[in-house]
Tab-separated table of C-alpha atoms (C1' of nucleotides) in Angstrom:
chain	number	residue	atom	x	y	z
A	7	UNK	CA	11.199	-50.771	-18.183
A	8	UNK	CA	8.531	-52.907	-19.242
A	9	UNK	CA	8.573	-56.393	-20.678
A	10	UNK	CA	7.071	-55.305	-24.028
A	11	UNK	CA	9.269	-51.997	-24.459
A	12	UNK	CA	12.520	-54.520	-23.794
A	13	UNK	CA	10.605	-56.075	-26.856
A	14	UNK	CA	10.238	-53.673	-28.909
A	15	UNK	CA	13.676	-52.144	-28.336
A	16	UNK	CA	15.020	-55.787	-29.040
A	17	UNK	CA	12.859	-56.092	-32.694
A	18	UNK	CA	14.214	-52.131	-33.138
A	19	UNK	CA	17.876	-53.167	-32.650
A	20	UNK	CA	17.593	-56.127	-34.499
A	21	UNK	CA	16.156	-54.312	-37.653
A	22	UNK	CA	18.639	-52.262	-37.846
A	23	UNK	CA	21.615	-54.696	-37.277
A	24	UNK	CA	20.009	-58.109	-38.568
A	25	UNK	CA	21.781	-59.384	-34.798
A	26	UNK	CA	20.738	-58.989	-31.680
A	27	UNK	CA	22.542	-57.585	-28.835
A	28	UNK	CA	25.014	-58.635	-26.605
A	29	UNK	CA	24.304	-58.112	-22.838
A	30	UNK	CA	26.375	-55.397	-22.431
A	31	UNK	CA	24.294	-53.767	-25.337
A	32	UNK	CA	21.605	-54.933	-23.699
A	33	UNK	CA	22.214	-53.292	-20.512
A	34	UNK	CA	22.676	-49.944	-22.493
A	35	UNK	CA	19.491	-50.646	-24.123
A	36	UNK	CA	17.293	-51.440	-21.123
A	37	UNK	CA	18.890	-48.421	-19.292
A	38	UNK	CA	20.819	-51.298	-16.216
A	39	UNK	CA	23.701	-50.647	-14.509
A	40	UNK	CA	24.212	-54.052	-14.456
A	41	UNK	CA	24.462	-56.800	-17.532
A	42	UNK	CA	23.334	-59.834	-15.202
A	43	UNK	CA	20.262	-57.671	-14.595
A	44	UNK	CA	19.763	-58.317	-18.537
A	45	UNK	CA	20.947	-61.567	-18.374
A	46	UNK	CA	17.701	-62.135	-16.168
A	47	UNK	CA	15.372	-59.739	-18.032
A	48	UNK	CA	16.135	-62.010	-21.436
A	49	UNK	CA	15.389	-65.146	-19.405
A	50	UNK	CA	12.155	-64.125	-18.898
A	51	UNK	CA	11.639	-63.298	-22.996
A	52	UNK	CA	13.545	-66.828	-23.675
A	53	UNK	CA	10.604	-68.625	-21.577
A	54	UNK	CA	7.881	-66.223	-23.012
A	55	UNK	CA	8.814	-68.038	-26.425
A	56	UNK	CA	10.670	-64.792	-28.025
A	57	UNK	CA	13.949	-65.515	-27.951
A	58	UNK	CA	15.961	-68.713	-27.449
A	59	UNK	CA	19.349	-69.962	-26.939
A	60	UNK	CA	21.613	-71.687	-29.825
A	61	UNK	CA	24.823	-72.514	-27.934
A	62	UNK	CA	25.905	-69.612	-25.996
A	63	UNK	CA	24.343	-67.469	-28.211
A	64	UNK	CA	20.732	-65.850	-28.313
A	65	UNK	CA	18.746	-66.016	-31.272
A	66	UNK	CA	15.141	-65.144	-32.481
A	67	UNK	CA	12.378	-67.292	-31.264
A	68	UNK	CA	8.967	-67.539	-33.026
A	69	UNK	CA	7.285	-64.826	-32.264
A	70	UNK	CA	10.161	-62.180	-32.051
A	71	UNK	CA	10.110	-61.173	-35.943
A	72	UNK	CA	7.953	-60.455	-38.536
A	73	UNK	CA	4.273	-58.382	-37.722
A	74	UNK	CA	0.995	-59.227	-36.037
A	75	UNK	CA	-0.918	-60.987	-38.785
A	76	UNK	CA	-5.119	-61.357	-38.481
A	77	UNK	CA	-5.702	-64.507	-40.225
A	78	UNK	CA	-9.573	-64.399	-39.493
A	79	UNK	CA	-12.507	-62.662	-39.099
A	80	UNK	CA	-13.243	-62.309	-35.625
A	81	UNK	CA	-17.107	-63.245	-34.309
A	82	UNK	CA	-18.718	-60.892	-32.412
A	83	UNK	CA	-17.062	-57.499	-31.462
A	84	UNK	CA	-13.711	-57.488	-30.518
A	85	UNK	CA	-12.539	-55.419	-27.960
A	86	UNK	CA	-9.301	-53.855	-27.887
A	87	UNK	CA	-7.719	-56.378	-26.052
A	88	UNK	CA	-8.289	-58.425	-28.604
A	89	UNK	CA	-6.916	-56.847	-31.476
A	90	UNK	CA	-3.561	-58.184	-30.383
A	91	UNK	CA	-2.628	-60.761	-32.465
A	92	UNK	CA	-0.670	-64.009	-31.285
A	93	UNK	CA	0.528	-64.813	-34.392
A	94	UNK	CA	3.402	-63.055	-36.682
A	95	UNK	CA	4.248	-63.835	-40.011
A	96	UNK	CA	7.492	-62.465	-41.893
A	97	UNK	CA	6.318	-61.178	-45.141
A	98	UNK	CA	9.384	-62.749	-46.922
A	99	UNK	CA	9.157	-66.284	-45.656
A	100	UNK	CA	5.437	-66.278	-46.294
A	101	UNK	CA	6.166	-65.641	-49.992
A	102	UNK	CA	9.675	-67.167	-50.502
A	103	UNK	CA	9.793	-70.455	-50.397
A	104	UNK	CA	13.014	-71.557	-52.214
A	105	UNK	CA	14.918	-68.691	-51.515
A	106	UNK	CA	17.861	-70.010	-53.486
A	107	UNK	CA	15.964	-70.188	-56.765
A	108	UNK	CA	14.193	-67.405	-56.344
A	109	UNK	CA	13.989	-64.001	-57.859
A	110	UNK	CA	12.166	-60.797	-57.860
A	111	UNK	CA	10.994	-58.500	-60.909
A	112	UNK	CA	9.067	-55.389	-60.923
A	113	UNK	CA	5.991	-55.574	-63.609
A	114	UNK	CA	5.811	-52.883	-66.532
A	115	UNK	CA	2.783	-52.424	-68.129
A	116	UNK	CA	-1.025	-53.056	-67.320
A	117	UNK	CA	-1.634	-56.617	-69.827
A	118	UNK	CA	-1.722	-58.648	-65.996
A	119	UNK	CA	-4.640	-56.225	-64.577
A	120	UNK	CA	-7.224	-58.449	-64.756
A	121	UNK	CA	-5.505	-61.332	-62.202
A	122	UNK	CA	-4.347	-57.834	-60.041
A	123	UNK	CA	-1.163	-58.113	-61.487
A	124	UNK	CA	-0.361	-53.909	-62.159
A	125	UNK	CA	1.833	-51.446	-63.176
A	126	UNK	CA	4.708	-51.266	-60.757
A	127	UNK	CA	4.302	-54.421	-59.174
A	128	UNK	CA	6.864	-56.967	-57.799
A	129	UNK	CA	6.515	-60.625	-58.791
A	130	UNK	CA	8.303	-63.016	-56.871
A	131	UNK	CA	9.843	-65.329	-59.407
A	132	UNK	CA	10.766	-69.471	-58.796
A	133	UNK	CA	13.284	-69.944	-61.725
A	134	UNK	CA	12.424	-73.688	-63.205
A	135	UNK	CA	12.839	-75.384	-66.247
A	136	UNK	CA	9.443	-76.134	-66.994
A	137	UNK	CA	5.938	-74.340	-66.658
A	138	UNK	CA	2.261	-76.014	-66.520
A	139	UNK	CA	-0.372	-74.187	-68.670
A	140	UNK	CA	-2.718	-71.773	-65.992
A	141	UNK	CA	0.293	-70.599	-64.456
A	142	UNK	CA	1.564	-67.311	-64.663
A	143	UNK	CA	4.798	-67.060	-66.093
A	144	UNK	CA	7.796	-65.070	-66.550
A	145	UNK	CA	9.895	-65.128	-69.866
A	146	UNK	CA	12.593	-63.781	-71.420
A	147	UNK	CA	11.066	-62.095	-74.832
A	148	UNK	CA	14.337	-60.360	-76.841
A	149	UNK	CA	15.574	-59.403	-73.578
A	150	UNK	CA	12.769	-57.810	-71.669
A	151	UNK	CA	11.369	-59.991	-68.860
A	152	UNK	CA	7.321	-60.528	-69.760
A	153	UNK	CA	4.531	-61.700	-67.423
A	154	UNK	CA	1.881	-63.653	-69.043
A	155	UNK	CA	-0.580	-66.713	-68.511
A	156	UNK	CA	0.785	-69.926	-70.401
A	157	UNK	CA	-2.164	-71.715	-71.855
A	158	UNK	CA	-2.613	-74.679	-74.359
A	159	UNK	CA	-5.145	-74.873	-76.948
A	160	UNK	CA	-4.547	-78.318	-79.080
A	161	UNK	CA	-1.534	-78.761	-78.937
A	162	UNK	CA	0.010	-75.098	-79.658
A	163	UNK	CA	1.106	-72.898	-76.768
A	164	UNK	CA	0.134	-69.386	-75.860
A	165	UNK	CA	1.255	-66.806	-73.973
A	166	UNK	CA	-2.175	-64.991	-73.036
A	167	UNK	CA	-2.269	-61.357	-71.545
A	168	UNK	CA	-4.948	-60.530	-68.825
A	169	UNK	CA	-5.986	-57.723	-70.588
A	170	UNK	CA	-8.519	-58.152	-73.721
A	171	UNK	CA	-6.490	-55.060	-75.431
A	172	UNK	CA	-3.481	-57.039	-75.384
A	173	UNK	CA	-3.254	-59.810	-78.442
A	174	UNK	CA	-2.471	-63.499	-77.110
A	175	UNK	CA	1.102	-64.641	-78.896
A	176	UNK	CA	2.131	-68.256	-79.758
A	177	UNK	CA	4.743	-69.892	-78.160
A	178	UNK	CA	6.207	-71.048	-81.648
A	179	UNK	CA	9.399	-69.401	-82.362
A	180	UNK	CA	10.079	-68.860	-79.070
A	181	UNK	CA	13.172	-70.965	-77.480
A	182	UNK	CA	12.503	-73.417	-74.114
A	183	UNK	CA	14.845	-71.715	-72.606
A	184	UNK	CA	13.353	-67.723	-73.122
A	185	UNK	CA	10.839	-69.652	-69.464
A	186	UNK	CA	12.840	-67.595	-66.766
A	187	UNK	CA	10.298	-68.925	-63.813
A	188	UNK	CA	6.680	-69.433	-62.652
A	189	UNK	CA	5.377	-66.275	-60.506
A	190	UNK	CA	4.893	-67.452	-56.966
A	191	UNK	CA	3.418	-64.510	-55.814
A	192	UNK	CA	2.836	-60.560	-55.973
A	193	UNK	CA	3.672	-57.766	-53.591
A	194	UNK	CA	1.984	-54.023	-54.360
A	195	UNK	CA	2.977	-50.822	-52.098
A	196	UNK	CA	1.135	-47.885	-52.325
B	17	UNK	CA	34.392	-74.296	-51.710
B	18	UNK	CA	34.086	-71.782	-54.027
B	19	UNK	CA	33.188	-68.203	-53.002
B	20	UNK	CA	29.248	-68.091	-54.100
B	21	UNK	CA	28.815	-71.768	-52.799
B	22	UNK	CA	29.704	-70.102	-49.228
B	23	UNK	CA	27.951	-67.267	-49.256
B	24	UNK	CA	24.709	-69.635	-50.164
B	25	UNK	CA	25.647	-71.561	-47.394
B	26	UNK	CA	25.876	-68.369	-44.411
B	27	UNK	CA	22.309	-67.627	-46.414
B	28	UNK	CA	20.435	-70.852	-45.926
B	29	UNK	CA	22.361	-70.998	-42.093
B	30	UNK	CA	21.281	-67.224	-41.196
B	31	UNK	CA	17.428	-68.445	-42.902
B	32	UNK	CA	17.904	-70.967	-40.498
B	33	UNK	CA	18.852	-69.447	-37.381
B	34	UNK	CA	18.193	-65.851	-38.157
B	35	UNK	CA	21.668	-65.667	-37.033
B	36	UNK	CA	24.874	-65.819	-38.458
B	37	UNK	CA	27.419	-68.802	-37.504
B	38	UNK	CA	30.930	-68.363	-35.449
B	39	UNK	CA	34.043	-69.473	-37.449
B	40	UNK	CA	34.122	-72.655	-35.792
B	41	UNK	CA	30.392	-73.547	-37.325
B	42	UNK	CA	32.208	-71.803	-40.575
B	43	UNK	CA	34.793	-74.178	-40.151
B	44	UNK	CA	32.386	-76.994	-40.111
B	45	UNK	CA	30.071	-75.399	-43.009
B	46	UNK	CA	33.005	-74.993	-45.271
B	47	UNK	CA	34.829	-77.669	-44.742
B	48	UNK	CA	37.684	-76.500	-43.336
B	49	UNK	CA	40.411	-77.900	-40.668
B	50	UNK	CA	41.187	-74.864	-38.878
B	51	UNK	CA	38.871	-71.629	-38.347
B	52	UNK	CA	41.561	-69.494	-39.159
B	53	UNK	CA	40.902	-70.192	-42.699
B	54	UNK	CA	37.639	-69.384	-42.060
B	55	UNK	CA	38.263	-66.306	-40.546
B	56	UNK	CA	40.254	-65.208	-43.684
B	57	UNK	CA	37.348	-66.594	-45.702
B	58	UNK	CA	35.351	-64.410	-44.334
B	59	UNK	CA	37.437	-61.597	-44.814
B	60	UNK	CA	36.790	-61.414	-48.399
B	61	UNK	CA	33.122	-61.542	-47.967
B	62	UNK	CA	33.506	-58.821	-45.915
B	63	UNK	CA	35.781	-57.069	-48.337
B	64	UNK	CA	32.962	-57.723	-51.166
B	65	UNK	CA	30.246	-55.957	-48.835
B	66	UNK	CA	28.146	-59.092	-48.251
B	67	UNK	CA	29.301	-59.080	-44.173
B	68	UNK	CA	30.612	-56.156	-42.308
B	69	UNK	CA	31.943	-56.227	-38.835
B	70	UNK	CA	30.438	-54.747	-35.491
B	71	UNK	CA	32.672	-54.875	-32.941
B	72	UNK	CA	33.729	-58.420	-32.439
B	73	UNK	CA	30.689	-60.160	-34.253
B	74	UNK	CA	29.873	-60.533	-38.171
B	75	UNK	CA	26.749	-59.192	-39.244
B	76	UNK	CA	24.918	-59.213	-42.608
B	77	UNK	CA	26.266	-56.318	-45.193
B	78	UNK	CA	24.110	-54.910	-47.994
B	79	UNK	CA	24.190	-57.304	-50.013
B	80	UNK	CA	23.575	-60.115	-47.622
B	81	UNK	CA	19.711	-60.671	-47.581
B	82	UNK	CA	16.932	-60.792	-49.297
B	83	UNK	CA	16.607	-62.009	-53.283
B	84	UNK	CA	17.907	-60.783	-56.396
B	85	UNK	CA	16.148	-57.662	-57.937
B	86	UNK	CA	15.731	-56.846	-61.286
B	87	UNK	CA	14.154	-53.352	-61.225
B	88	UNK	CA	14.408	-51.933	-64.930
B	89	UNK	CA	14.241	-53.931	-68.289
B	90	UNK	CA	17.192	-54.157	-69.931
B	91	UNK	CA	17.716	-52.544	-73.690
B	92	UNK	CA	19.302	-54.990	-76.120
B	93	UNK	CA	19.087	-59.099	-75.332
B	94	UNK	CA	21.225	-59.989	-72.379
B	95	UNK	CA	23.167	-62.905	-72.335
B	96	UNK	CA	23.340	-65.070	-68.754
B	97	UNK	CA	25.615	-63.371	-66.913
B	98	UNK	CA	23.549	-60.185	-67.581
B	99	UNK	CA	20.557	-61.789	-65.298
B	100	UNK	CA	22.317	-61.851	-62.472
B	101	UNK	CA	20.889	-58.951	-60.518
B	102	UNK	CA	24.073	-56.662	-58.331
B	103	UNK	CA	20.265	-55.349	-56.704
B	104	UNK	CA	19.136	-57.075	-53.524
B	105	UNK	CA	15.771	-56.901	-51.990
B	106	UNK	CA	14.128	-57.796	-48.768
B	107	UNK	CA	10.298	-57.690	-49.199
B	108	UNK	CA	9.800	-57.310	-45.660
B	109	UNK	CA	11.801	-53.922	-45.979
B	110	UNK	CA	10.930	-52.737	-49.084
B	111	UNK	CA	6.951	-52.906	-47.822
B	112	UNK	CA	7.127	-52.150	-44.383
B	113	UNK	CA	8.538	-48.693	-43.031
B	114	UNK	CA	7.000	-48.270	-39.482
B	115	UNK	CA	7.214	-51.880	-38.433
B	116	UNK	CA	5.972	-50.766	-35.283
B	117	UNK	CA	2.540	-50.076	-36.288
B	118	UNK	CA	2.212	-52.169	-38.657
B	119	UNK	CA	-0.163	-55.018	-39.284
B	120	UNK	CA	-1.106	-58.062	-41.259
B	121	UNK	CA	-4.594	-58.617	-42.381
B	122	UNK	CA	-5.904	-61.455	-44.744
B	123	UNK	CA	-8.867	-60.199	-47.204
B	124	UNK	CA	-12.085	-61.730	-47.159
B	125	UNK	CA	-14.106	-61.395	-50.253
B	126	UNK	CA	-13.983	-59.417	-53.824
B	127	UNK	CA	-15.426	-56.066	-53.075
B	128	UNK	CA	-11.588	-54.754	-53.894
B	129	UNK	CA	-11.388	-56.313	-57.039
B	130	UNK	CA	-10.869	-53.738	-59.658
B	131	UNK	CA	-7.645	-52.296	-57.923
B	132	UNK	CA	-5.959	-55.588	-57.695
B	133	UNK	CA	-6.771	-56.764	-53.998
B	134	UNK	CA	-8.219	-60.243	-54.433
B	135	UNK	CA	-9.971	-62.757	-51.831
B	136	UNK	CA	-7.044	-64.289	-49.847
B	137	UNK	CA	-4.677	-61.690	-50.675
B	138	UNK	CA	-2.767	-60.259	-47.434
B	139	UNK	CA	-2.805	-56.190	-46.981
B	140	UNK	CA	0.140	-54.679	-45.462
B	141	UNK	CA	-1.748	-51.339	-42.950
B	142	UNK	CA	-0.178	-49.306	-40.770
B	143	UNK	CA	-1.972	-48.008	-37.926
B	144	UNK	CA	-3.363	-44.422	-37.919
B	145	UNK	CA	-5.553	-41.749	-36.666
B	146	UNK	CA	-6.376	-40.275	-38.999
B	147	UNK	CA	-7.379	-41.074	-43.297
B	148	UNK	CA	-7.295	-39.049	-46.186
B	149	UNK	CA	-10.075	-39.488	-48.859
B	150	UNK	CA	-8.607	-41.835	-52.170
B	151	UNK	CA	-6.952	-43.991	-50.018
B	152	UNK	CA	-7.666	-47.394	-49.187
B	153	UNK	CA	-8.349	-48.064	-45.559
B	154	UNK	CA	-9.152	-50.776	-42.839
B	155	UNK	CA	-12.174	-49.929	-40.734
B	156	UNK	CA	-13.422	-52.531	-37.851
B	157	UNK	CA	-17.034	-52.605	-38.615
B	158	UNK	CA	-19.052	-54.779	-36.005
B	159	UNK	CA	-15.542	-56.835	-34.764
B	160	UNK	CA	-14.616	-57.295	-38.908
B	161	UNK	CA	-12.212	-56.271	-40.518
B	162	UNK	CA	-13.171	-54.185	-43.798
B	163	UNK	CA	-11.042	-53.006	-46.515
B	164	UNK	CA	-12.636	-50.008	-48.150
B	165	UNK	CA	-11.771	-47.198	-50.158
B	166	UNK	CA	-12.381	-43.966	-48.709
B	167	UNK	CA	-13.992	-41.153	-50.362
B	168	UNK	CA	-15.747	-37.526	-50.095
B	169	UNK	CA	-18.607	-36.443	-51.236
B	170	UNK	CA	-19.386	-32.718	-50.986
B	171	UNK	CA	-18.713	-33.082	-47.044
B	172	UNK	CA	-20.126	-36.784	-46.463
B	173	UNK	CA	-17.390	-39.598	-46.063
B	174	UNK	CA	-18.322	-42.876	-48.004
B	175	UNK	CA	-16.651	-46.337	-47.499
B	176	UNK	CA	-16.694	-47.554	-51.218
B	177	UNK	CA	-15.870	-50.988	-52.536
B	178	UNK	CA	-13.789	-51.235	-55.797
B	179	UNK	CA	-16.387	-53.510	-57.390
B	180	UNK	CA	-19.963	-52.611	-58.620
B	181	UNK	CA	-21.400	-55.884	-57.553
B	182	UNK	CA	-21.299	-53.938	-53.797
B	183	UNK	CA	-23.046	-50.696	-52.415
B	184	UNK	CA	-20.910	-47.341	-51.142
B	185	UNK	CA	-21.661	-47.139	-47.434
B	186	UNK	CA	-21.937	-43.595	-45.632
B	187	UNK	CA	-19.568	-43.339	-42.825
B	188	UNK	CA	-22.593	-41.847	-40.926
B	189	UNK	CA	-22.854	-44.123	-38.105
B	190	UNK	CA	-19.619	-45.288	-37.974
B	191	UNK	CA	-17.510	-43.917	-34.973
B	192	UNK	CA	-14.121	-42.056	-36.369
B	193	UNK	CA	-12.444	-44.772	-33.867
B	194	UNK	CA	-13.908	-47.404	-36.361
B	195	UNK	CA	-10.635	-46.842	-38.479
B	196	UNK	CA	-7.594	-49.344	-37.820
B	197	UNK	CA	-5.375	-48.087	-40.622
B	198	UNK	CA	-4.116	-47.309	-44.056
B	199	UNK	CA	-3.403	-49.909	-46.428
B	200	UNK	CA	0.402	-49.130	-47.696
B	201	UNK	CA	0.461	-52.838	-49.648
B	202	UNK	CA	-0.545	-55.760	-50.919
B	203	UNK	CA	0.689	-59.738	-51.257
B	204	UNK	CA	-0.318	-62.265	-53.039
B	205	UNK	CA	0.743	-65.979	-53.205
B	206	UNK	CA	-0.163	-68.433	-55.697
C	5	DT	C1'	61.388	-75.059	-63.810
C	6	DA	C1'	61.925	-71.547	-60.618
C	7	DT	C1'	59.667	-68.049	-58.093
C	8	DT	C1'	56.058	-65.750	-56.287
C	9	DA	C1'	51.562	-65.417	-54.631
C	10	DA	C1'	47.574	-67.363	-52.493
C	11	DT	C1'	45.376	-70.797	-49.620
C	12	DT	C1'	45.121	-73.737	-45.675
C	13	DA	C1'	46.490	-75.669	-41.180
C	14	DG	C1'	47.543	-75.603	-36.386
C	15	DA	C1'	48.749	-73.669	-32.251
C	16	DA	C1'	48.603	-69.943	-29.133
C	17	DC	C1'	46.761	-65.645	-27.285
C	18	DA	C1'	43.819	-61.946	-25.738
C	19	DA	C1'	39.597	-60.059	-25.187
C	20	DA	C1'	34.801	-60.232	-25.054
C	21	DT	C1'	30.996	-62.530	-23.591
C	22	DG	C1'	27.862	-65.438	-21.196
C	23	DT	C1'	26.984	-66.983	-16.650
C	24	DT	C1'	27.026	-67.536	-11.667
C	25	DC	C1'	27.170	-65.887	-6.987
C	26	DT	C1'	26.267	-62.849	-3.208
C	27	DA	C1'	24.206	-58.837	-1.650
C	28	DT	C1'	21.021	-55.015	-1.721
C	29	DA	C1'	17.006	-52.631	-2.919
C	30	DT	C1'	12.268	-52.577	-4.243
C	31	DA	C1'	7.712	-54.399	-4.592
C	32	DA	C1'	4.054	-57.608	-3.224
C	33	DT	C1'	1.688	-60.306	0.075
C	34	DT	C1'	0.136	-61.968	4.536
D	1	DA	C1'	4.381	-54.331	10.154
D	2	DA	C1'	6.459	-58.363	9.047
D	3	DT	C1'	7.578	-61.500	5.624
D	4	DT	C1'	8.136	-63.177	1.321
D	5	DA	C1'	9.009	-62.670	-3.352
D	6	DT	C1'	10.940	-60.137	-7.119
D	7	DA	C1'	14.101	-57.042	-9.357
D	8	DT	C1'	18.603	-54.964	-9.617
D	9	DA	C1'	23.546	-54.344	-8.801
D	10	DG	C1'	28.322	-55.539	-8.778
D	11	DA	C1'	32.022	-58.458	-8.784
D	12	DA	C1'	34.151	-62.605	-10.210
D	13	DC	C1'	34.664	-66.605	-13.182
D	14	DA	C1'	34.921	-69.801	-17.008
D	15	DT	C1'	34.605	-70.320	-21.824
D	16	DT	C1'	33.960	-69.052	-26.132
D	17	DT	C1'	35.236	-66.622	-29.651
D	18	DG	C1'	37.754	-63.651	-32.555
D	19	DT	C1'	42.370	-62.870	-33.956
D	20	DT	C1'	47.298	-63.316	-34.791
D	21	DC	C1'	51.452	-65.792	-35.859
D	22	DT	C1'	54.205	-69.245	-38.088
D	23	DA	C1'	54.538	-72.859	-41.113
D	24	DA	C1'	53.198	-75.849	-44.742
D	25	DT	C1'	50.758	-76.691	-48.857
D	26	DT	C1'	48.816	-75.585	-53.157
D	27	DA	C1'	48.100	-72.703	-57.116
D	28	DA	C1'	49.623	-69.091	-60.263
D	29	DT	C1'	53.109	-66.699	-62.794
D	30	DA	C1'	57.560	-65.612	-64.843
DNA sequence: TATTAATTAGAACAAATGTTCTATATAATT
DNA sequence: AATTATATAGAACATTTGTTCTAATTAATA
C-alpha cells in the first residue's frame, strides 16, 4: 500500500472519528499482519511532516488536515504535476479566529447583495461590544438578527443596507447593546 | 471549574493539538489532584453528548466542534439565554462533502461580481469530469486558474463572466480536459 | 442540625498501547 | 548472481492510560 493511500485512509479515518488511529487500527487499516509494520509505516509520515508525536501519542502535523489550497496564479502552463498543491488550509481556522467569541448566522434576505452578502448565506460572527463605522455588522433588531453596514454621517449613526431598495435606518432608538458582533467573514455553498 | 469553563478548555486544547487530552492532562487542565475526578468529570460530558467513547479513548461527540449556529430567526424578542445556539457547526463540514477531491482556489479579479464572488474571495471546487451548463466552474486556461460560469447556447458552450465589464468566451478551442471542477462554495474574510 | 447526596482525592489494578528486538521476506543495487 | 537495503512479521516488553475501589470532603436537602 502506498504512502499516499496510508494518507488518505489516515485523513478518511480521522474525518470520521475527529482521532486518529491506534496501531492496531492502523494495521487493520493498512491491511498488516503486523502493528510494528505500522509503527514503521507512520514513522515515515511523522518525518514527511504529516503527523507528529505529542507524548506517546500521534497527532496531526501541518499538512495532514484541511485541503490543497492554490494561493496563486501559476506562470506559464502548469503541468499536471504541478497542480499538486503543498499547501493546505482548514476552511475553519482560516475564517475563525477567536473561536470562543465567535458565532455563525445564516443571512435572510437580499439588502447585503451588493458586498456578495446573499440570501442563504452564513456570516461568521465575532461577538464585541463595540463596532467601527464601514464594518459590517450584526444586530439584534426586536429579535431578528440583521446584517447591515454601520456608517456615520455627523454625528448620527446608520445602519445602511447594500441594496438601494432597502431604506438606510438610524441608529437612534436603538439600545448599545441590540450590536451582537462585527461579521468576520462569509461562507456560500451552492 | 464549572462545567462550560471545561468544556472551553478540551475546545481550545483539541484547537490546539487537534487532539483531545488524557485524564492526567485533564487533571492538570482542571485543576484537579487526582484523575479520577477527572475521569468522572468527563463522564458527564459524555453523558451531555459533547464526548463519546471509542473503545478506550475519548473522542469529540456532536456537539463538540465547530461554533454556535443560529439557523432560523426567532419570532418574538429573545432574551439572553435564548441566543445561545443548542446548533453546532463546523464550516469545514458543512462546505465540503468529498474532501477527497476537493480543492482550494483564491479568486483573482471581479469578472464574478454580480453573483457574490469577489477578488480575494476563496472558492470551495470539487474535482470533476464532467459540467453542466448554469453552473459555475474552474477551467485552467493557459496554466490559470479561471472561474467562469458555464452556459449553452443552441449547441455552443460559452465561459461567461458574471460582470458586463468582461466578454463571454466560446469554449471552442478549449480542450474538454481544460475543466478542473465545479465550484460548490464560496468564503470570504474581512 | 441531621442526613443524604454529590464531589474530590488517592491508591491500586488491569488492559491497551506504544515501542523495541530479532528474524524473514521482498525489492533494489552492484 | 551476489550483496545490500528496505519492508514486513511476530513476539516480547515497558509504560501509559483508562478504570475501579474506598475513603474523605464538601454541598444540598430534609
Amino acid at each position: 500500500m502506498t504512502y499516499e493511500n496510508q494518507l488518505q485512509k489516515l485523513r478518511n479515518y480521522y474525518r470520521r472519528n475527529n482521532d486518529l488511529p491506534t496501531y492496531d487500527e492502523m494495521r487493520e487499516l493498512f491491511q498488516y499482519k503486523s502493528k510494528s509494520t505500522a509503527f514503521y509505516a507512520i514513522n515515515k509520515l511523522i518525518t514527511a511532516g504529516f503527523l507528529k508525536r505529542k507524548g506517546h501519542k500521534i497527532i496531526p502535523g501541518k499538512n495532514f488536515l484541511g485541503m490543497p489550497y492554490f494561493q496563486s496564479v501559476k506562470a506559464g502552463f502548469p503541468g499536471p504535476a504541478e497542480e499538486e498543491a503543498n499547501d493546505r488550509m482548514s476552511l475553519d481556522q482560516y475564517l475563525i479566529e477567536k473561536p470562543n467569541s465567535t458565532m455563525l448566522i445564516k443571512v435572510k434576505g437580499d439588502s447585503m447583495i451588493n458586498v456578495g452578502i446573499n440570501d442563504g448565506d452564513i456570516v461568521i460572527v465575532e461577538r464585541t461590544a463595540n463596532a467601527n463605522p464601514g464594518q459590517i455588522i450584526v444586530v439584534n433588531l426586536e429579535g431578528e438578527f440583521t446584517v447591515k453596514t454601520l456608517r456615520k454621517t455627523g454625528r448620527k449613526f446608520f445602519l445602511d443596507a447594500e441594496n438601494p431598495e432597502y431604506p438606510s435606518l438610524p441608529l437612534d432608538g436603538y439600545a448599545s447593546h441590540s450590536l451582537v458582533g462585527v461579521v468576520k467573514g462569509v461562507v456560500r455553498k451552492y
